[in-house]
Coordinates of C-alpha atoms in Angstrom, one line a residue:
Chain A
X124 CA 2.0 83.7 116.2
X125 CA 2.0 83.7 120.0
X126 CA 1.8 87.0 121.9
X127 CA 3.9 85.9 124.9
X128 CA 7.1 83.9 124.8
X129 CA 8.9 82.6 127.8
X130 CA 12.6 82.3 128.4
X131 CA 14.2 79.9 129.2
X132 CA 12.3 77.0 127.7
X133 CA 13.6 74.8 130.5
X134 CA 15.2 75.5 133.9
X135 CA 16.8 73.0 136.3
X136 CA 17.8 74.1 139.8
X137 CA 18.4 72.8 143.3
X138 CA 15.9 73.1 146.2
X139 CA 16.5 76.4 148.0
X140 CA 17.7 78.3 144.9
X141 CA 15.7 81.0 143.3
X142 CA 14.1 80.5 139.9
X143 CA 13.6 83.3 137.4
X144 CA 11.5 83.0 134.3
X145 CA 11.0 85.8 131.7
X146 CA 8.2 86.6 129.4
X147 CA 8.2 88.9 126.4
X148 CA 5.2 90.0 124.4
X149 CA 4.5 92.0 121.2
X150 CA 1.6 94.4 121.5
X151 CA 0.1 96.6 124.2
X152 CA -1.6 94.7 127.0
X153 CA -4.3 95.3 129.6
X154 CA -2.8 92.8 132.0
X155 CA -0.4 89.9 132.2
X156 CA -1.0 86.7 134.1
X157 CA 1.2 83.8 135.2
X158 CA -0.1 80.3 135.4
X159 CA 1.3 77.0 136.6
X160 CA 0.6 73.5 135.0
X161 CA 1.4 70.2 136.6
X162 CA 1.6 67.0 134.5
X163 CA 0.2 68.6 131.3
X164 CA -3.4 69.0 132.6
X165 CA -5.3 71.9 134.1
X166 CA -3.6 75.3 134.7
X167 CA -3.7 77.2 138.0
X168 CA -3.6 80.9 138.2
X169 CA -0.7 82.3 140.1
X170 CA -0.7 86.1 139.8
X171 CA -2.1 88.9 137.7
X172 CA -0.3 92.2 137.1
X173 CA -2.0 95.2 135.4
X174 CA -0.4 97.3 132.8
X175 CA -0.1 100.3 135.3
X176 CA 1.7 98.1 137.9
X177 CA 5.4 97.4 138.0
X178 CA 5.7 94.8 140.7
X179 CA 3.6 92.4 142.6
X180 CA 4.2 89.8 145.3
X181 CA 2.4 86.7 146.4
X182 CA 4.1 84.5 149.0
X183 CA 7.3 83.3 147.4
X184 CA 6.3 84.7 144.0
X185 CA 7.5 88.1 142.7
X186 CA 6.3 89.4 139.4
X187 CA 7.7 92.5 137.6
X188 CA 6.3 94.1 134.5
X189 CA 8.2 96.5 132.2
X190 CA 5.8 97.8 129.6
X191 CA 8.5 99.8 127.8
X192 CA 10.4 96.6 127.1
X193 CA 7.2 94.5 126.8
X194 CA 8.5 92.0 129.2
X195 CA 7.7 90.4 132.6
X196 CA 9.6 88.2 135.0
X197 CA 8.4 85.6 137.5
X198 CA 10.7 85.0 140.5
X199 CA 10.2 82.0 142.7
X200 CA 12.3 82.3 145.9
X201 CA 13.6 79.5 148.0
X202 CA 12.3 76.9 145.5
X203 CA 10.9 73.5 146.6
X204 CA 10.7 70.2 144.8
X205 CA 6.9 70.8 144.7
X206 CA 7.5 73.8 142.5
X207 CA 8.4 71.5 139.7
X208 CA 5.9 72.3 136.9
X209 CA 5.5 74.3 133.7
X210 CA 4.9 78.0 134.0
X211 CA 3.1 80.1 131.4
X212 CA 2.6 83.8 131.0
X213 CA -0.6 85.0 129.4
X214 CA -1.5 88.4 128.1
X215 CA -4.8 90.2 127.7
X216 CA -4.5 92.7 124.8
X217 CA -5.6 96.2 125.3
X218 CA -8.3 97.8 123.2
X219 CA -11.3 95.8 124.4
X220 CA -10.0 92.3 123.5
X221 CA -10.7 89.8 126.2
X222 CA -9.1 86.6 125.2
X223 CA -6.0 85.4 127.0
X224 CA -3.1 84.5 124.8
X225 CA -0.5 82.1 126.3
X226 CA 3.1 81.6 125.6
X227 CA 4.9 78.3 125.2
X228 CA 5.9 78.0 128.8
X229 CA 9.0 77.4 130.9
X230 CA 9.5 73.9 132.3
X231 CA 11.0 74.1 135.8
X232 CA 12.6 71.2 137.5
X233 CA 13.6 71.6 141.2
X234 CA 15.8 68.8 142.5
X235 CA 15.9 67.8 146.2
Chain B
X137 CA -19.7 71.8 141.2
X138 CA -16.9 73.7 142.7
X139 CA -14.7 73.8 139.6
X140 CA -14.7 73.5 135.9
X141 CA -15.6 70.0 134.8
X142 CA -14.6 68.5 131.5
X143 CA -15.6 65.2 129.9
X144 CA -14.4 62.8 128.8
X145 CA -11.0 63.0 130.4
X146 CA -9.6 60.7 127.8
X147 CA -10.9 59.9 124.3
X148 CA -9.4 57.6 121.8
X149 CA -10.9 57.6 118.3
X150 CA -10.2 56.6 114.8
X151 CA -9.3 59.0 112.1
X152 CA -12.4 60.3 110.3
X153 CA -14.8 59.9 113.3
X154 CA -16.5 62.9 115.0
X155 CA -15.9 63.7 118.6
X156 CA -17.7 65.9 121.1
X157 CA -16.0 67.3 124.2
X158 CA -18.0 68.8 127.0
X159 CA -17.3 71.6 129.5
X160 CA -19.2 72.6 132.6
X161 CA -18.0 76.0 133.8
X162 CA -18.2 77.4 137.3
X163 CA -21.7 78.6 138.0
X164 CA -22.0 82.3 137.4
X165 CA -19.0 82.6 135.2
X166 CA -20.0 84.5 132.1
X167 CA -16.8 83.9 130.0
X168 CA -15.8 80.5 128.7
X169 CA -12.7 79.6 126.7
X170 CA -11.4 76.6 124.8
X171 CA -7.7 76.0 124.2
X172 CA -5.8 73.2 122.6
X173 CA -2.4 72.0 123.9
X174 CA -0.2 69.7 121.9
X175 CA 2.3 67.6 123.7
X176 CA 5.1 69.8 125.2
X177 CA 3.7 73.0 123.8
X178 CA 1.8 76.0 124.9
X179 CA -1.9 76.7 124.8
X180 CA -3.5 77.5 121.5
X181 CA -6.6 79.7 121.7
X182 CA -9.6 78.2 119.9
X183 CA -12.8 80.0 120.9
X184 CA -14.2 82.4 123.5
X185 CA -17.8 82.9 124.7
X186 CA -18.9 86.0 126.7
X187 CA -22.5 86.1 127.9
X188 CA -24.9 86.5 125.0
X189 CA -22.3 88.2 122.7
X190 CA -21.3 86.5 119.5
X191 CA -18.4 84.2 120.2
X192 CA -14.8 84.9 119.1
X193 CA -14.1 82.0 116.8
X194 CA -10.9 83.4 115.5
X195 CA -8.7 80.5 116.8
X196 CA -10.6 77.6 115.3
X197 CA -8.1 75.9 113.0
X198 CA -10.6 74.7 110.4
X199 CA -14.3 74.3 109.6
X200 CA -14.1 70.8 111.1
X201 CA -14.1 72.5 114.5
X202 CA -17.2 74.1 116.1
X203 CA -18.4 75.0 119.5
X204 CA -21.6 75.9 121.2
X205 CA -22.6 77.2 124.5
X206 CA -26.0 77.2 126.1
X207 CA -26.6 80.5 127.7
X208 CA -23.9 80.8 130.4
X209 CA -23.6 77.1 131.1
X210 CA -22.4 74.0 129.3
X211 CA -20.3 74.2 126.2
X212 CA -19.5 71.5 123.7
X213 CA -16.5 71.5 121.3
X214 CA -17.1 69.3 118.3
X215 CA -14.4 68.0 115.9
X216 CA -15.7 66.5 112.8
X217 CA -13.7 64.0 110.6
X218 CA -10.9 63.9 113.1
X219 CA -7.3 63.8 111.9
X220 CA -4.2 62.6 113.6
X221 CA -3.0 66.2 114.0
X222 CA -6.1 66.9 116.2
X223 CA -4.5 64.7 118.9
X224 CA -4.0 67.0 121.9
X225 CA -5.3 68.0 125.3
X226 CA -8.4 70.3 125.0
X227 CA -8.6 72.6 127.9
X228 CA -11.7 74.6 128.9
X229 CA -11.6 77.6 131.3
X230 CA -14.1 80.0 132.7
X231 CA -13.9 83.4 134.1
X232 CA -16.2 85.6 136.2
X233 CA -15.0 88.9 135.0
X234 CA -14.4 89.7 131.4
X235 CA -15.2 93.3 130.4
X236 CA -13.6 96.1 128.4
X237 CA -12.7 98.2 131.5
X238 CA -10.7 95.7 133.4
X239 CA -9.9 93.1 130.8
X240 CA -10.0 89.4 131.5
X241 CA -9.4 88.4 135.0
X242 CA -8.3 85.0 136.4
X243 CA -9.2 81.9 134.4
X244 CA -10.2 78.7 136.1
X245 CA -9.3 75.7 134.1
X246 CA -10.7 72.2 133.9
X247 CA -8.4 69.2 133.9
X248 CA -8.7 68.8 130.1
X249 CA -9.8 66.2 127.7
X250 CA -7.0 64.2 126.1
X251 CA -7.9 63.3 122.6
X252 CA -5.9 60.6 120.7
X253 CA -6.7 60.1 117.0
X254 CA -5.4 56.8 115.7

């Protein structure tokens, strides 16, 4: 079973609106990462948040992490049509495990 | 090269044939991962190489799947006797930092190899 699961599965918004995607996971993590994928090919790393961090910003991206609820959210502010893509959260389990486990992703469509 | 390179980008094969997919990681990256992504789905972990340590093969779906890595360079993923359910995009990623203290850092992905089994 997958460690991380995103919600919603699909999101459709207008340009200028904010987009929020959520990720829940099952076991203790070392860090959590968000990736973006265009057109079903290679993924691009967006942001990494460690288990001892609660919030991180990068440009129009804001990520929060709540380890007590085992959840994270990715907020994209002032969305653009170019933000249309699939977004995945990925977790690194604590305890010396190094493999990155991905969720099923959220498909975001931003309409002009 | 500047990024992770995968070949072939597309492969169409007949059921029962063997296929070999290649990944050239970023120079100096000690960790290398293979994932499988079926259409419209998330990434399924297959195998992970870290330096000279024994690879983590826990995600390989059957003994028809195998992977090798030469030192800290090229890796090949081999699928024997392909089946239609093997059709997917196979993604390779590499990482510079992968250690117990900090956990896995940012992964750099290739563009993937799209495999179609007829």
